[in-house]
Amino acid sequence: MKRRTLLKTGATAAFAAALGAPLRAQDGPMKVGFVYVGPINDGGWTQHHHHSAKEMVEHFGDAVELVYQESVPEGPDAERVMTQMCLQGCQIIFTTSFGFMDPTINVAAKFPDVVFEHATGYKTADNVSVYSARFYEGRAIQGHLAGKMTQSNKVGYIASVPIPEVVRGINSAFIHARKVNPDVEFKIIWIFEWLNPAKEADAAKALIEQGCDVVLQHTDSTAPHAAAKEAGGVYTFGQAADMAEFAPMPRISSIIDNWAPYYIDRVQAVMDGTWESVNTWQGIGEGMVGIGEISSAVPDDVKAEAEAMRDAIAAGEYHPFTGPLTDQSGTEFLAEGEVADDGLLAGMNFYVEGIEGDIPS
Amino acid sequence: MDLSSINPLLLLASLMVASTPILLAALGELVVERAGVLNLGVEGMMITGAACGIIFSTLTGNAWLGFAGAALGGLMLSFLFAVLTQVLLSNQVATGLALTLFGLGLSALLGQSFADARPPAFPKLDIPILSDLPVLGPVLFRHDGMVYIGLLLVVAVWYFLSRTRAGLVLRAVGENHEAAHALGYRVVLIRFGAIMFGGACAGLGGAYISLVRVPQWTEGMTAGAGWIALAIVVFAGWKPLRLLLGAYLFGGVTVLQLNLQAAGLAIPVEYLSMSPYVATILVLVILAAGRAPGSLGKTFHASR
């Protein structure tokens, strides 16, 4: 492209922007960008975002074009990727990891005509929405199963990055494990990464060697399942993806992320010109959180209880954070019958009573 | 805190497993550097080995063939490095870094259709009598073959470098390539051999992660192990036995810190997370580092 043409195009774009004329009125398919933190075949988190993105593309057919970048580090480099996508003409960009929060806000400020959707964060702007799933609802069911299935009363938890989402999951699982098994203990290992198969495998082995016979994970690979399978007699849960290849043992259930309906909804809104900045947080009821099939390794009555809990949560009859609940210091943060509001959940940075250890800061 | 829940025997046993990938890769790099070549592409060769290991073992159904394929993959990548740096005389640092980036991309491409592949189980050696020994049995004699191959390689490299004529020649090439050349030794040829040995070792180390330690394929799964291996070579002062200490120390503290976290030790997790790096650096520095080979990283051409 000649420099003059380039300048002309730039001037036209600036002119159009100044007039408030939507750039999206251009010809051809609408470009939709996705920024992923891991590879698209990680078997977990990123794979499911990509899967949902592809479902969205299938829904719209030729009307949209998918632009994506995998394995983007959380940090300044993410800004470069997002800027690149904006310059390529993406009209909506989904940034699918917590660590993309500040980069998203920064880039969004520079491109007011592009809209952004940031997963699992809490900072919004006029052109930045946030969306997340109520994974803690699924964790409650996992906790129930863990409490019922453990023989050693030791449950291992491979935690990733110390942010409220992960802490909330630990609390939710712990509350429900204790409810059905007062002797249960949680052993928590932080690995400070979302995906590192070797470290996840080592952590799972360490937990199993210390007597844990249920291992929960908030990391994205199937490595802990492989370790559990090798050890034998250890139960695990699929994370983000069903991980059904490890069913019926060691994987006895899973939390499945289903982003497709949301993606279709939001892209449609951009097409219709009705897009607004929103803060979406959906759970089992809306279908954003799926509970993978509870495998045959679980006794029928336990399975029925877990399914009843799932249905009650979906119907809005039961909230996993219902008082009385106390934190580690013994202070009651939810009174009898009180239900946690979203503000409390979103900023949860403390363990509930009974969990040992501190959250790394 | 419940330290009694940590079983020291199991800890020692898993230490050997956790250390093996770094040990293999570092050992290969040690020989390369003793020959005077700095190959920063260890990470790239490891991850290529990890991918090749999965591919070969899944296709053939045999884990040993997977390791052979991994060694071959690492070796081919290092051959590329050898041609570029020894024949075309490119800069070793830049070429090595490029090799890492290339290896990461290449392995992602190769491994694409093997994300769901489950490698065949790698049998643990069950040595009669020895594996039934109290204490020592479970710690030392119930591992898979690669753990022992790693240890044997350490001894073999040590013997080769310090006790054989060929080893002396290789060291001479690394210390002063012009003098070695003047004595009639084929500097480039010897370095080719060393580089390819390093590549094969790195490939084996990578495959140990994807075939035994995890075992499955994920993009970028070596997660920096190659860089740790490079650092350990330097901190071990280019000496094989010290390298074994460094690798076991690093692997050991890595496993230990996970166990301490699980046991609920009252030390902030951040300190535990950094402990493997700190401990390894401290111990190897206290042992006093050796001197780098004289011609390390320098380009050689017979005309000069």
XYZ file of C-alpha atoms in Angstrom:
665
model
C 0.000 0.000 0.000
C 1.386 3.382 -0.945
C 1.905 5.809 1.827
C -0.594 8.222 0.359
C -3.285 5.569 0.160
C -2.478 4.561 3.682
C -2.833 8.125 4.898
C -6.066 8.465 2.985
C -7.470 5.309 4.535
C -6.360 6.465 7.941
C -7.945 9.851 7.381
C -11.182 8.266 6.227
C -11.268 6.061 9.249
C -10.573 8.977 11.550
C -13.205 11.004 9.764
C -15.744 8.235 10.049
C -14.927 7.797 13.689
C -15.232 11.519 14.293
C -18.652 11.539 12.717
C -19.628 8.650 14.904
C -20.341 6.601 11.812
C -19.919 3.008 12.848
C -16.946 1.353 11.243
C -18.899 -1.832 11.445
C -20.992 -0.817 8.480
C -18.260 -2.118 6.208
C -18.729 -4.855 3.670
C -17.672 -8.430 4.144
C -17.866 -10.617 7.201
C -17.622 -9.091 10.636
C -14.308 -9.888 12.287
C -14.489 -11.344 15.765
C -11.264 -11.595 17.747
C -10.364 -14.067 20.478
C -7.284 -13.832 22.704
C -6.429 -17.120 24.412
C -4.061 -17.710 27.319
C -3.223 -21.302 26.360
C -3.030 -23.445 23.246
C -6.393 -24.309 21.660
C -5.851 -27.985 22.325
C -5.038 -27.757 26.039
C -7.928 -30.081 26.786
C -9.446 -27.569 29.203
C -10.045 -23.849 29.550
C -8.796 -22.495 26.216
C -10.043 -25.468 24.255
C -13.562 -24.779 25.468
C -13.397 -21.092 24.678
C -12.235 -21.981 21.203
C -14.889 -24.641 20.852
C -17.566 -22.116 21.827
C -16.075 -19.566 19.438
C -16.327 -22.066 16.614
C -19.935 -22.819 17.532
C -20.607 -19.102 17.350
C -19.025 -18.945 13.892
C -21.082 -21.921 12.787
C -24.206 -20.142 13.969
C -23.507 -17.031 11.897
C -21.923 -18.772 8.941
C -20.288 -16.396 6.477
C -21.421 -13.324 8.359
C -18.486 -13.486 10.759
C -14.795 -14.219 10.489
C -12.906 -15.663 13.433
C -9.518 -14.148 14.284
C -7.695 -15.726 17.185
C -4.316 -15.852 18.857
C -3.369 -18.669 21.209
C -0.837 -18.900 24.051
C -0.770 -15.161 24.690
C 1.152 -14.353 27.896
C -0.782 -12.433 30.543
C 0.900 -9.053 30.616
C 2.036 -6.254 28.317
C 2.442 -8.585 25.354
C -1.312 -9.118 25.393
C -1.793 -5.421 24.565
C 0.198 -5.869 21.391
C -1.984 -8.787 20.330
C -5.192 -6.869 21.033
C -3.948 -3.748 19.253
C -3.063 -5.881 16.275
C -6.566 -7.321 16.225
C -8.101 -3.843 16.394
C -5.935 -2.702 13.493
C -6.985 -5.782 11.531
C -10.553 -4.579 11.814
C -11.994 -6.762 14.551
C -15.181 -5.200 15.857
C -15.533 -7.291 18.953
C -12.689 -8.916 20.859
C -13.037 -11.549 23.549
C -10.107 -11.701 25.961
C -10.418 -14.971 27.782
C -8.235 -14.876 30.864
C -8.207 -12.950 34.124
C -4.694 -11.595 33.525
C -5.825 -9.832 30.345
C -7.884 -7.419 32.438
C -5.647 -4.343 32.485
C -4.382 -4.823 28.912
C -8.011 -5.021 27.762
C -8.922 -1.805 29.559
C -5.839 -0.041 28.153
C -6.408 -1.097 24.564
C -10.127 -0.428 24.810
C -9.396 3.172 25.746
C -7.411 3.573 22.536
C -10.049 2.000 20.293
C -13.430 3.348 21.377
C -15.131 1.890 18.303
C -14.167 -1.656 19.092
C -16.032 -3.469 21.835
C -14.314 -5.829 24.242
C -15.530 -8.746 26.295
C -13.232 -9.750 29.129
C -13.717 -13.108 30.799
C -13.574 -13.484 34.604
C -12.489 -9.907 35.342
C -14.225 -7.077 37.163
C -13.163 -3.865 35.375
C -15.641 -2.513 32.860
C -15.682 0.529 30.565
C -18.074 1.978 28.007
C -16.783 -0.495 25.470
C -15.692 -3.262 27.836
C -18.049 -5.874 29.230
C -17.095 -8.610 31.613
C -18.494 -12.083 31.686
C -17.881 -15.075 33.830
C -19.496 -18.266 34.933
C -20.523 -19.201 38.434
C -18.064 -22.071 38.643
C -18.487 -22.119 42.404
C -21.900 -23.690 41.830
C -20.163 -26.638 40.202
C -17.541 -26.666 42.971
C -20.317 -27.160 45.520
C -21.312 -30.364 43.779
C -17.684 -31.483 43.548
C -17.244 -30.764 47.253
C -20.295 -32.854 48.072
C -18.979 -35.763 46.007
C -15.477 -35.359 47.460
C -16.792 -35.427 51.036
C -18.822 -38.532 50.328
C -16.226 -40.436 48.321
C -13.086 -39.876 50.397
C -11.953 -42.739 52.602
C -8.876 -41.027 54.025
C -10.771 -37.768 54.707
C -8.002 -35.930 52.909
C -8.924 -33.996 49.805
C -6.228 -32.430 47.634
C -6.760 -29.203 45.740
C -4.415 -28.003 43.008
C -4.949 -24.255 42.950
C -3.651 -22.033 40.199
C -3.402 -18.273 40.667
C -4.549 -16.626 43.916
C -7.521 -14.589 42.666
C -11.054 -14.463 44.097
C -12.402 -16.886 41.496
C -10.051 -19.632 42.636
C -10.501 -18.887 46.352
C -14.276 -18.952 45.891
C -14.006 -22.381 44.309
C -11.941 -23.718 47.205
C -14.398 -22.312 49.756
C -17.434 -23.628 47.952
C -15.960 -27.113 47.618
C -14.794 -27.122 51.231
C -18.129 -25.966 52.678
C -19.977 -28.762 50.938
C -17.397 -31.417 51.683
C -17.526 -30.546 55.401
C -21.299 -30.534 55.340
C -21.431 -34.222 54.471
C -18.208 -35.246 56.182
C -17.176 -33.277 59.295
C -13.742 -34.950 59.375
C -12.676 -33.896 55.901
C -9.488 -31.854 55.487
C -8.249 -29.928 52.462
C -4.614 -29.899 51.361
C -4.041 -27.038 48.963
C -1.101 -26.565 46.599
C -0.670 -23.321 44.676
C 1.275 -23.646 41.459
C 0.889 -20.004 40.282
C 0.103 -21.021 36.729
C -3.042 -21.945 34.825
C -1.393 -24.587 32.717
C 1.844 -26.438 33.424
C 1.325 -30.185 32.983
C 4.617 -31.198 34.623
C 3.984 -29.098 37.729
C 0.346 -30.197 37.890
C 1.460 -33.828 37.711
C 4.049 -33.288 40.469
C 1.483 -31.523 42.633
C -1.051 -34.314 42.142
C 1.576 -36.913 43.040
C 2.580 -34.990 46.167
C -1.057 -34.813 47.270
C -1.666 -38.491 46.594
C 1.513 -39.484 48.424
C 0.277 -37.541 51.431
C -2.850 -39.620 51.535
C -5.363 -37.621 49.504
C -7.762 -39.886 47.667
C -9.721 -37.104 45.984
C -7.902 -34.460 43.955
C -9.684 -31.328 42.782
C -7.976 -29.029 40.317
C -8.324 -25.458 39.170
C -5.657 -25.911 36.512
C -6.296 -26.700 32.893
C -4.507 -29.888 31.918
C -5.406 -33.539 32.317
C -2.047 -34.330 33.943
C -3.525 -34.748 37.466
C -5.967 -37.323 36.071
C -3.103 -39.318 34.598
C -1.294 -39.228 37.947
C -4.465 -40.327 39.756
C -5.022 -43.130 37.294
C -1.507 -44.410 37.814
C -1.878 -44.293 41.594
C -5.288 -45.996 41.488
C -8.194 -45.484 43.863
C -8.046 -41.681 43.557
C -10.977 -39.592 42.347
C -10.638 -36.509 40.159
C -12.890 -34.002 38.398
C -12.689 -32.594 34.888
C -11.915 -28.887 34.802
C -13.373 -26.577 32.133
C -13.731 -29.562 29.811
C -15.441 -32.858 30.507
C -12.157 -34.822 30.355
C -14.391 -37.837 29.790
C -11.468 -39.864 28.467
C -10.618 -40.482 32.124
C -14.124 -41.642 33.089
C -15.394 -43.625 34.919
C -12.185 -43.674 36.985
C -10.454 -41.526 38.109
C -12.697 -38.746 36.724
C -16.076 -39.002 38.442
C -17.608 -35.728 37.266
C -16.605 -32.374 35.824
C -17.371 -28.713 35.425
C -17.866 -27.864 31.761
C -17.709 -24.293 30.517
C -20.249 -23.487 27.854
C -19.659 -20.033 26.439
C -21.298 -20.499 23.029
C -24.763 -19.035 23.798
C -23.145 -15.957 25.303
C -20.806 -15.502 22.359
C -23.664 -15.782 19.878
C -25.685 -13.305 21.900
C -22.936 -10.695 22.095
C -21.876 -10.901 18.461
C -25.521 -10.587 17.461
C -25.782 -7.480 19.634
C -22.844 -5.878 17.810
C -24.471 -6.706 14.472
C -27.740 -5.171 15.589
C -26.017 -2.162 17.082
C -27.558 -2.915 20.477
C -24.331 -3.828 22.266
C -23.996 -2.340 25.734
C -21.411 -2.772 28.438
C -22.710 -5.388 30.837
C -21.506 -7.498 33.709
C -22.669 -11.044 33.069
C -22.332 -13.816 35.616
C -24.254 -16.955 34.817
C -24.329 -20.382 36.346
C -25.852 -23.815 36.020
C -29.360 -22.425 35.564
C -28.491 -20.440 32.452
C -26.352 -23.238 31.078
C -22.997 -21.463 31.215
C -21.779 -24.007 33.765
C -22.394 -27.627 32.884
C -21.959 -30.566 35.236
C -20.364 -33.495 33.456
C -21.916 -36.891 33.886
C -21.352 -38.393 37.316
C -19.646 -41.667 36.534
C -20.518 -45.202 37.563
C -17.766 -45.173 40.202
C -20.098 -43.083 42.396
C -22.781 -45.009 44.352
C -26.319 -44.367 43.103
C -27.557 -42.606 46.236
C -24.601 -40.189 46.281
C -25.113 -39.519 42.616
C -28.810 -38.792 43.221
C -27.937 -36.326 46.015
C -25.437 -34.535 43.806
C -27.935 -34.307 40.986
C -30.592 -33.005 43.344
C -28.178 -30.296 44.477
C -27.415 -29.445 40.866
C -31.115 -29.083 40.086
C -31.763 -27.016 43.199
C -28.948 -24.626 42.293
C -30.170 -24.422 38.702
C -33.683 -23.625 39.860
C -32.377 -20.929 42.189
C -33.676 -22.753 45.269
C -30.269 -23.227 46.800
C -27.240 -20.949 46.938
C -23.850 -22.576 47.677
C -22.925 -19.682 49.972
C -25.815 -19.722 52.426
C -25.195 -18.752 56.066
C -24.259 -19.382 58.708
C -20.708 -19.186 57.410
C -17.604 -18.016 59.226
C -14.168 -17.132 57.949
C -10.850 -18.473 59.244
C -10.738 -16.029 62.150
C -14.131 -17.250 63.307
C -15.974 -14.080 62.264
C -19.371 -14.768 60.839
C -19.701 -13.209 57.394
C -23.088 -14.647 56.554
C -25.777 -15.004 59.207
C -28.163 -17.933 59.417
C -30.144 -18.159 56.192
C -28.397 -15.193 54.603
C -27.189 -15.610 51.021
C -23.936 -14.134 49.676
C -24.420 -11.239 47.276
C -22.340 -10.906 44.123
C -20.143 -8.187 45.614
C -19.013 -10.462 48.418
C -18.431 -13.334 46.014
C -16.532 -11.247 43.474
C -14.063 -9.976 46.054
C -13.705 -13.151 48.093
C -10.121 -13.230 49.293
C -10.376 -15.230 52.482
C -10.773 -18.890 53.398
C -13.802 -20.104 55.287
C -13.361 -21.610 58.730
C -11.789 -25.038 58.734
C -9.360 -24.551 55.858
C -5.775 -24.394 57.053
C -3.066 -22.146 55.681
C -3.016 -18.699 54.134
C -3.868 -17.481 50.686
C -0.717 -16.224 48.952
C -1.055 -12.537 48.266
C 0.954 -28.262 59.959
C 1.388 -31.975 59.718
C 4.869 -32.803 58.542
C 4.394 -36.429 59.468
C 2.174 -36.765 56.426
C 5.252 -36.391 54.235
C 6.768 -39.776 53.613
C 10.518 -39.197 53.122
C 10.905 -42.399 51.136
C 8.231 -41.436 48.621
C 9.730 -37.963 48.514
C 13.160 -39.305 47.612
C 11.610 -41.570 45.019
C 9.669 -38.775 43.331
C 12.756 -36.554 43.482
C 14.515 -38.922 41.122
C 11.604 -38.787 38.698
C 11.246 -35.003 38.846
C 14.983 -34.478 38.260
C 15.488 -36.797 35.329
C 14.371 -34.469 32.476
C 16.664 -31.656 33.610
C 19.499 -34.064 34.307
C 19.399 -35.544 30.812
C 19.173 -32.200 29.055
C 21.867 -30.606 31.219
C 24.225 -33.526 30.700
C 23.968 -33.175 26.932
C 24.554 -29.442 27.128
C 27.556 -30.019 29.374
C 29.280 -32.076 26.692
C 28.400 -29.462 24.065
C 29.870 -26.677 26.169
C 32.963 -28.677 27.049
C 33.535 -28.862 23.295
C 33.398 -25.066 23.229
C 29.931 -24.586 21.786
C 27.138 -22.671 23.499
C 23.776 -24.037 22.363
C 20.950 -22.021 23.898
C 18.404 -24.129 22.017
C 18.010 -26.729 24.795
C 14.396 -25.751 25.475
C 13.562 -26.050 21.785
C 15.207 -29.452 21.471
C 13.510 -30.688 24.655
C 10.043 -29.711 23.515
C 10.665 -31.225 20.083
C 11.782 -34.392 21.832
C 8.624 -34.324 23.943
C 6.464 -34.112 20.815
C 8.464 -36.732 18.906
C 8.293 -39.049 21.907
C 4.514 -38.899 21.940
C 4.285 -39.374 18.184
C 6.643 -42.342 17.959
C 5.346 -44.113 21.047
C 1.700 -43.682 20.044
C 2.312 -44.884 16.501
C 4.434 -47.859 17.493
C 2.803 -48.618 20.839
C 6.215 -48.908 22.447
C 7.542 -46.354 24.918
C 11.195 -47.275 24.240
C 10.721 -46.537 20.551
C 9.158 -43.253 21.653
C 12.376 -42.363 23.454
C 14.412 -43.399 20.420
C 12.271 -41.151 18.234
C 12.641 -38.304 20.716
C 16.423 -38.638 20.705
C 16.322 -38.611 16.914
C 14.115 -35.507 16.865
C 16.399 -33.612 19.232
C 19.422 -34.802 17.298
C 18.038 -33.556 13.983
C 17.275 -30.151 15.422
C 20.783 -29.937 16.864
C 22.210 -31.018 13.505
C 20.587 -27.931 12.053
C 22.282 -25.868 14.750
C 25.613 -27.547 14.021
C 25.391 -26.813 10.295
C 24.486 -23.184 10.949
C 27.143 -22.492 13.564
C 30.006 -24.786 12.478
C 29.754 -24.680 8.709
C 28.012 -21.379 8.026
C 29.668 -19.784 11.083
C 26.553 -18.056 12.366
C 26.480 -16.510 15.822
C 25.932 -19.264 18.418
C 23.855 -17.232 20.843
C 21.458 -15.943 18.202
C 21.204 -19.325 16.495
C 20.529 -21.064 19.794
C 17.751 -18.648 20.702
C 16.274 -19.085 17.243
C 16.451 -22.836 17.710
C 14.351 -22.574 20.875
C 11.693 -20.493 19.134
C 11.772 -22.810 16.140
C 11.487 -25.895 18.356
C 8.507 -24.478 20.238
C 6.678 -23.797 16.965
C 7.706 -27.023 15.298
C 6.614 -29.131 18.260
C 3.242 -27.372 18.361
C 2.782 -28.236 14.709
C 3.954 -31.838 15.093
C 1.927 -32.448 18.204
C -1.292 -30.911 16.917
C -3.094 -34.153 16.179
C -1.670 -35.904 19.230
C -3.286 -33.760 21.908
C -5.608 -36.605 22.879
C -3.033 -39.336 22.451
C -2.256 -41.380 25.533
C 1.256 -42.811 25.325
C 1.697 -46.475 26.209
C 2.572 -47.111 29.828
C 6.297 -47.127 30.482
C 7.088 -50.171 32.597
C 8.843 -49.715 35.900
C 11.774 -52.000 36.415
C 11.082 -54.493 39.119
C 14.521 -55.751 39.975
C 14.179 -58.900 42.050
C 15.723 -58.790 45.535
C 16.966 -55.195 45.173
C 13.500 -53.667 44.875
C 12.385 -55.543 47.969
C 15.142 -54.101 50.140
C 13.779 -52.120 53.049
C 14.134 -48.320 52.643
C 16.491 -48.480 49.665
C 14.185 -50.656 47.581
C 11.316 -48.214 47.056
C 13.648 -45.215 46.837
C 16.262 -46.515 44.454
C 15.147 -49.638 42.692
C 11.547 -49.225 41.621
C 11.868 -46.669 38.855
C 11.509 -46.841 35.130
C 14.516 -47.526 32.930
C 15.156 -43.929 31.934
C 16.006 -42.878 35.497
C 18.862 -45.375 35.496
C 19.902 -44.539 31.963
C 20.222 -40.935 33.119
C 22.450 -41.972 36.019
C 24.538 -44.275 33.850
C 24.984 -41.464 31.342
C 26.324 -39.189 34.077
C 28.942 -41.752 34.997
C 29.725 -42.459 31.347
C 30.171 -38.763 30.551
C 32.319 -38.269 33.616
C 34.491 -41.232 32.651
C 34.664 -40.134 29.032
C 35.668 -36.562 29.826
C 38.193 -37.237 32.535
C 39.567 -40.688 31.843
C 39.712 -41.212 28.096
C 41.876 -39.866 25.313
C 38.826 -38.948 23.213
C 37.484 -36.956 26.135
C 40.764 -35.138 26.470
C 40.644 -34.223 22.784
C 37.084 -32.948 23.170
C 38.119 -30.800 26.116
C 41.141 -29.525 24.178
C 38.841 -28.438 21.384
C 36.717 -26.608 23.932
C 39.652 -24.968 25.729
C 41.534 -23.719 22.725
C 40.255 -24.643 19.335
C 43.154 -23.107 17.456
C 45.732 -25.127 19.380
C 43.671 -28.287 18.890
C 43.456 -27.539 15.208
C 47.207 -26.971 15.026
C 47.704 -30.397 16.595
C 45.707 -31.876 13.756
C 42.378 -32.507 15.443
C 39.200 -32.080 13.413
C 37.612 -29.306 15.469
C 34.427 -28.973 13.424
C 33.855 -32.705 13.245
C 34.310 -33.177 16.991
C 31.963 -30.304 17.684
C 29.365 -31.793 15.350
C 29.478 -34.974 17.391
C 29.182 -33.118 20.707
C 26.292 -30.945 19.498
C 24.366 -33.953 18.247
C 24.931 -35.832 21.500
C 23.540 -32.775 23.287
C 20.508 -32.723 21.006
C 19.766 -36.390 21.571
C 20.036 -35.970 25.351
C 17.739 -32.939 25.318
C 15.257 -34.927 23.239
C 15.322 -37.745 25.789
C 14.793 -35.262 28.616
C 11.786 -33.745 26.866
C 10.310 -37.150 26.132
C 10.655 -38.082 29.782
C 8.246 -35.258 30.571
C 5.716 -36.184 27.899
C 5.944 -39.978 28.253
C 6.538 -40.576 31.959
C 6.155 -37.551 34.163
C 2.862 -36.174 32.821
C 2.212 -38.326 30.468
C 0.453 -36.624 27.578
C 1.176 -33.919 25.029
C 0.459 -30.243 25.662
C 1.976 -27.386 23.740
C 4.867 -25.748 25.558
C 4.793 -28.435 28.240
C 8.500 -28.287 29.061
C 7.719 -24.846 30.531
C 11.282 -23.587 30.823
C 12.997 -26.815 31.907
C 15.569 -26.284 29.151
C 16.622 -22.962 30.625
C 16.999 -24.525 34.060
C 19.210 -27.188 32.474
C 21.388 -24.478 30.902
C 21.748 -22.706 34.222
C 22.621 -25.905 36.048
C 25.472 -26.583 33.621
C 27.025 -23.236 34.517
C 26.423 -23.527 38.255
C 27.825 -27.049 38.229
C 31.074 -25.630 36.864
C 30.897 -27.896 33.770
C 31.480 -30.983 35.925
C 29.237 -34.040 35.449
C 29.037 -35.236 39.057
C 28.279 -31.772 40.354
C 25.658 -31.508 37.656
C 23.971 -34.582 39.075
C 23.924 -32.885 42.464
C 22.485 -29.707 40.963
C 19.737 -31.489 39.040
C 18.731 -33.652 42.017
C 18.797 -30.662 44.296
C 16.557 -28.678 41.978
C 14.174 -31.564 41.404
C 14.249 -32.422 45.091
C 13.404 -28.966 46.359
C 10.683 -28.662 43.692
C 8.991 -31.795 44.962
C 9.672 -30.888 48.576
C 8.053 -27.475 48.295
C 4.886 -29.001 46.826
C 4.826 -31.466 49.696
C 5.396 -28.736 52.265
C 2.516 -26.758 50.777
C 0.270 -29.786 50.976
C 1.352 -30.402 54.555
C 0.430 -26.805 55.363
C 3.827 -25.528 56.432
C 3.524 -22.044 57.905
C 5.847 -20.413 55.380
C 4.284 -18.132 52.768
C 3.749 -20.068 49.565
C 5.696 -17.486 47.558
C 8.909 -18.383 49.365
C 8.293 -22.067 48.861
C 7.737 -21.478 45.156
C 11.060 -19.754 44.709
C 12.934 -22.165 46.956
C 14.121 -24.617 44.238
C 15.900 -21.828 42.367
C 17.393 -20.230 45.445
C 18.562 -23.513 46.935
C 20.191 -24.708 43.723
C 22.007 -21.451 43.091
C 23.195 -21.172 46.696
C 24.567 -24.676 46.989
C 26.320 -24.669 43.639
C 27.797 -21.223 44.219
C 29.076 -22.257 47.645
C 30.722 -25.261 46.017
C 32.603 -22.673 43.920
C 31.900 -22.672 40.247
C 34.454 -24.029 37.819
C 35.960 -22.157 34.948
C 34.196 -21.992 31.598
C 35.911 -23.738 28.659
C 38.255 -21.245 26.998
C 36.734 -21.279 23.553
C 33.118 -21.380 24.745
C 30.828 -19.655 22.276
C 33.613 -18.545 19.943
C 33.378 -19.147 16.232
C 36.086 -21.327 14.727
C 37.379 -21.319 11.190
C 40.521 -23.127 10.113
C 41.716 -20.181 8.026
C 42.435 -17.981 11.001
